Protein backbone atom coordinates (compact mmCIF):
# COMPACT_ATOMS: atom_id res chain seq x y z
CA UNK A 1 0.00 0.00 0.00
CA UNK A 2 0.86 3.68 0.03
CA UNK A 3 1.35 6.00 2.99
CA UNK A 4 1.96 9.70 2.40
CA UNK A 5 2.57 12.27 5.12
CA UNK A 6 2.65 16.03 4.91
CA UNK A 7 2.01 18.76 7.48
CA UNK A 8 -1.58 19.87 7.88
CA UNK A 9 -1.02 23.60 7.91
CA UNK A 10 1.70 26.21 7.51
CA UNK A 11 1.70 29.99 7.81
CA UNK A 12 4.15 32.35 6.13
CA UNK A 13 4.54 36.02 5.33
CA UNK A 14 4.15 37.61 1.93
CA UNK A 15 7.52 37.75 0.15
CA UNK A 16 8.99 34.94 2.25
CA UNK A 17 9.84 31.33 1.40
CA UNK A 18 7.97 28.25 2.55
CA UNK A 19 9.02 24.61 2.25
CA UNK A 20 6.38 21.89 2.35
CA UNK A 21 7.73 18.44 3.13
CA UNK A 22 6.25 15.15 2.01
CA UNK A 23 7.38 11.69 3.08
CA UNK A 24 6.09 8.51 1.56
CA UNK A 25 6.24 4.74 1.93
CA UNK A 26 5.04 2.93 -1.16
CA UNK A 27 5.06 -0.57 -2.57
CA UNK A 28 6.35 0.84 -5.86
CA UNK A 29 7.38 4.22 -7.16
CA UNK A 30 6.98 5.79 -10.56
CA UNK A 31 6.94 9.51 -9.85
CA UNK A 32 5.83 12.17 -7.40
CA UNK A 33 3.47 15.03 -8.21
CA UNK A 34 2.58 18.27 -6.49
CA UNK A 35 -0.82 19.89 -7.00
CA UNK A 36 -2.21 23.21 -5.81
CA UNK A 37 -5.84 23.48 -4.76
CA UNK A 38 -7.54 26.77 -3.91
CA UNK A 39 -10.59 26.56 -1.66
CA UNK A 40 -13.64 25.43 -3.59
CA UNK A 41 -11.66 24.71 -6.75
CA UNK A 42 -10.10 21.71 -8.47
CA UNK A 43 -6.47 20.66 -7.96
CA UNK A 44 -4.09 22.00 -10.59
CA UNK A 45 -0.76 20.44 -11.54
CA UNK A 46 2.40 22.15 -10.27
CA UNK A 47 5.34 19.80 -10.68
CA UNK A 48 6.54 16.27 -11.31
CA UNK A 49 9.70 14.47 -10.13
CA UNK A 50 10.71 10.96 -11.07
CA UNK A 51 14.50 11.24 -10.65
CA UNK A 52 16.39 12.53 -7.63
CA UNK A 53 17.12 16.21 -7.55
CA UNK A 54 15.57 19.61 -7.89
CA UNK A 55 13.09 20.74 -10.54
CA UNK A 56 12.60 24.49 -10.79
CA UNK A 57 9.65 26.26 -12.33
CA UNK A 58 9.62 29.97 -11.71
CA UNK A 59 8.84 30.67 -8.06
CA UNK A 60 8.12 26.98 -7.38
CA UNK A 61 10.70 24.21 -7.02
CA UNK A 62 10.29 20.56 -6.11
CA UNK A 63 12.91 18.18 -4.79
CA UNK A 64 12.95 14.39 -4.63
CA UNK A 65 15.09 11.83 -2.81
CA UNK A 66 13.90 8.34 -3.69
CA UNK A 67 16.24 6.61 -1.24
CA UNK A 68 14.77 8.64 1.63
CA UNK A 69 11.17 8.56 0.42
CA UNK A 70 11.14 12.33 0.67
CA UNK A 71 10.10 15.31 -1.38
CA UNK A 72 9.59 18.99 -0.75
CA UNK A 73 7.88 21.83 -2.54
CA UNK A 74 9.54 25.20 -2.18
CA UNK A 75 7.53 28.35 -2.75
CA UNK A 76 9.60 31.52 -3.08
CA UNK A 77 8.58 35.19 -3.04
CA UNK A 78 5.24 34.26 -1.57
CA UNK A 79 2.20 36.10 -2.82
CA UNK A 80 -1.26 36.31 -1.24
CA UNK A 81 -2.65 34.23 -4.12
CA UNK A 82 -0.40 31.35 -3.03
CA UNK A 83 -2.73 30.75 -0.06
CA UNK A 84 -4.07 27.30 -0.94
CA UNK A 85 -3.72 23.62 -0.15
CA UNK A 86 -0.74 21.80 -1.63
CA UNK A 87 -1.17 18.10 -2.33
CA UNK A 88 1.65 15.60 -2.63
CA UNK A 89 0.78 12.55 -4.74
CA UNK A 90 2.75 9.41 -5.51
CA UNK A 91 2.34 7.20 -8.56
CA UNK A 92 2.90 3.54 -7.84
CA UNK A 93 4.66 1.07 -10.03
CA UNK A 94 1.75 0.21 -12.28
CA UNK A 95 -0.51 2.37 -14.38
CA UNK A 96 -1.17 6.04 -13.81
CA UNK A 97 -2.86 5.67 -10.44
CA UNK A 98 -2.00 8.43 -7.94
CA UNK A 99 -2.29 8.25 -4.17
CA UNK A 100 -2.67 11.68 -2.58
CA UNK A 101 -1.52 12.93 0.79
CA UNK A 102 -3.93 14.85 2.98
CA UNK A 103 -2.68 18.20 1.74
CA UNK A 104 -0.92 21.11 3.43
CA UNK A 105 -2.92 24.29 3.83
CA UNK A 106 -0.64 27.31 3.39
CA UNK A 107 -1.81 30.66 4.67
CA UNK A 108 0.10 33.69 3.41
CA UNK A 109 -0.19 36.75 5.65
CA UNK A 110 0.59 40.35 4.69
CA UNK B 1 -8.36 26.01 -24.06
CA UNK B 2 -8.98 22.30 -23.46
CA UNK B 3 -10.42 21.37 -20.09
CA UNK B 4 -12.33 18.62 -18.33
CA UNK B 5 -16.01 19.39 -17.86
CA UNK B 6 -18.35 17.93 -15.27
CA UNK B 7 -22.09 18.08 -14.76
CA UNK B 8 -23.90 18.86 -12.60
CA UNK B 9 -21.74 21.27 -10.58
CA UNK B 10 -23.99 20.95 -7.56
CA UNK B 11 -26.49 18.27 -6.63
CA UNK B 12 -28.72 18.05 -3.58
CA UNK B 13 -30.76 14.89 -3.24
CA UNK B 14 -32.51 12.79 -0.67
CA UNK B 15 -31.25 9.55 0.74
CA UNK B 16 -32.21 6.60 -1.44
CA UNK B 17 -32.27 8.53 -4.69
CA UNK B 18 -30.12 7.72 -7.69
CA UNK B 19 -27.38 10.19 -8.59
CA UNK B 20 -25.56 10.30 -11.93
CA UNK B 21 -22.50 12.47 -12.46
CA UNK B 22 -21.04 13.06 -15.91
CA UNK B 23 -17.58 13.95 -17.15
CA UNK B 24 -16.20 14.93 -20.52
CA UNK B 25 -12.43 14.33 -20.57
CA UNK B 26 -10.00 16.40 -22.61
CA UNK B 27 -10.06 15.29 -26.22
CA UNK B 28 -7.21 12.89 -26.92
CA UNK B 29 -6.66 11.87 -23.31
CA UNK B 30 -6.76 8.10 -22.90
CA UNK B 31 -7.04 7.84 -19.10
CA UNK B 32 -9.98 9.00 -16.99
CA UNK B 33 -10.17 9.04 -13.18
CA UNK B 34 -12.94 9.49 -10.64
CA UNK B 35 -11.98 10.90 -7.22
CA UNK B 36 -13.94 11.78 -4.11
CA UNK B 37 -12.82 14.52 -1.73
CA UNK B 38 -13.99 15.06 1.84
CA UNK B 39 -12.49 16.96 4.74
CA UNK B 40 -11.97 13.76 6.69
CA UNK B 41 -10.57 11.47 4.00
CA UNK B 42 -8.98 13.92 1.59
CA UNK B 43 -8.77 13.01 -2.09
CA UNK B 44 -9.47 9.32 -2.74
CA UNK B 45 -9.36 7.47 -6.04
CA UNK B 46 -12.60 5.65 -6.76
CA UNK B 47 -11.97 4.24 -10.24
CA UNK B 48 -10.05 4.79 -13.43
CA UNK B 49 -10.19 3.85 -17.07
CA UNK B 50 -7.63 3.58 -19.83
CA UNK B 51 -8.84 3.57 -23.41
CA UNK B 52 -12.35 3.24 -21.95
CA UNK B 53 -11.56 -0.04 -20.19
CA UNK B 54 -11.84 -0.09 -16.39
CA UNK B 55 -8.38 -0.63 -14.86
CA UNK B 56 -9.03 -0.24 -11.17
CA UNK B 57 -12.21 0.32 -9.19
CA UNK B 58 -10.96 -1.01 -5.88
CA UNK B 59 -11.66 2.32 -4.17
CA UNK B 60 -15.33 2.23 -5.02
CA UNK B 61 -18.11 0.70 -2.87
CA UNK B 62 -19.36 -1.82 -5.42
CA UNK B 63 -22.77 -2.36 -3.93
CA UNK B 64 -23.96 1.15 -4.71
CA UNK B 65 -21.42 2.81 -7.01
CA UNK B 66 -20.83 2.13 -10.69
CA UNK B 67 -18.56 3.83 -13.22
CA UNK B 68 -18.70 3.53 -16.99
CA UNK B 69 -17.32 5.06 -20.17
CA UNK B 70 -19.95 4.59 -22.86
CA UNK B 71 -17.69 6.40 -25.33
CA UNK B 72 -14.39 8.30 -25.38
CA UNK B 73 -16.09 11.63 -24.69
CA UNK B 74 -18.21 10.61 -21.71
CA UNK B 75 -17.56 9.03 -18.32
CA UNK B 76 -20.30 8.49 -15.77
CA UNK B 77 -20.36 7.78 -12.05
CA UNK B 78 -23.62 6.54 -10.62
CA UNK B 79 -24.70 6.06 -7.01
CA UNK B 80 -27.81 4.02 -6.34
CA UNK B 81 -29.13 4.28 -3.69
CA UNK B 82 -27.38 7.37 -2.32
CA UNK B 83 -26.66 7.78 1.39
CA UNK B 84 -25.74 10.84 3.51
CA UNK B 85 -22.17 9.54 3.87
CA UNK B 86 -21.77 9.90 0.09
CA UNK B 87 -21.85 13.69 0.49
CA UNK B 88 -18.56 14.95 -0.95
CA UNK B 89 -17.03 16.67 -3.95
CA UNK B 90 -16.52 14.25 -6.83
CA UNK B 91 -13.77 15.10 -9.27
CA UNK B 92 -13.13 13.68 -12.68
CA UNK B 93 -9.62 13.96 -14.11
CA UNK B 94 -8.09 12.96 -17.42
CA UNK B 95 -4.56 12.39 -18.63
CA UNK B 96 -2.54 11.03 -21.48
CA UNK B 97 -0.60 7.88 -20.55
CA UNK B 98 1.67 8.67 -17.58
CA UNK B 99 1.58 12.44 -17.86
CA UNK B 100 -0.05 14.75 -15.34
CA UNK B 101 -3.76 14.58 -14.64
CA UNK B 102 -6.09 17.48 -15.38
CA UNK B 103 -9.02 17.86 -13.01
CA UNK B 104 -12.53 18.98 -13.77
CA UNK B 105 -14.33 21.54 -11.58
CA UNK B 106 -16.05 18.83 -9.52
CA UNK B 107 -19.60 17.96 -8.57
CA UNK B 108 -20.58 18.93 -5.03
CA UNK B 109 -23.01 16.26 -3.85
CA UNK B 110 -25.19 16.67 -0.77
CA UNK B 111 -27.35 13.74 0.29
CA UNK B 112 -29.95 14.65 2.90
JSON list of N, CA and C in Angstrom, two decimals, chain B residues 53 74 81 96:
[
{"chain": "B", "resi": 53, "resn": "UNK", "atom": "N", "xyz": [-11.44, 1.20, -20.96]},
{"chain": "B", "resi": 53, "resn": "UNK", "atom": "CA", "xyz": [-11.56, -0.04, -20.19]},
{"chain": "B", "resi": 53, "resn": "UNK", "atom": "C", "xyz": [-11.27, 0.24, -18.71]},
{"chain": "B", "resi": 74, "resn": "UNK", "atom": "N", "xyz": [-17.30, 10.58, -22.85]},
{"chain": "B", "resi": 74, "resn": "UNK", "atom": "CA", "xyz": [-18.21, 10.61, -21.71]},
{"chain": "B", "resi": 74, "resn": "UNK", "atom": "C", "xyz": [-17.85, 9.53, -20.70]},
{"chain": "B", "resi": 81, "resn": "UNK", "atom": "N", "xyz": [-28.52, 3.05, -4.18]},
{"chain": "B", "resi": 81, "resn": "UNK", "atom": "CA", "xyz": [-29.13, 4.28, -3.69]},
{"chain": "B", "resi": 81, "resn": "UNK", "atom": "C", "xyz": [-28.10, 5.16, -2.97]},
{"chain": "B", "resi": 96, "resn": "UNK", "atom": "N", "xyz": [-3.01, 11.78, -20.33]},
{"chain": "B", "resi": 96, "resn": "UNK", "atom": "CA", "xyz": [-2.54, 11.03, -21.48]},
{"chain": "B", "resi": 96, "resn": "UNK", "atom": "C", "xyz": [-1.38, 10.15, -21.02]}
]
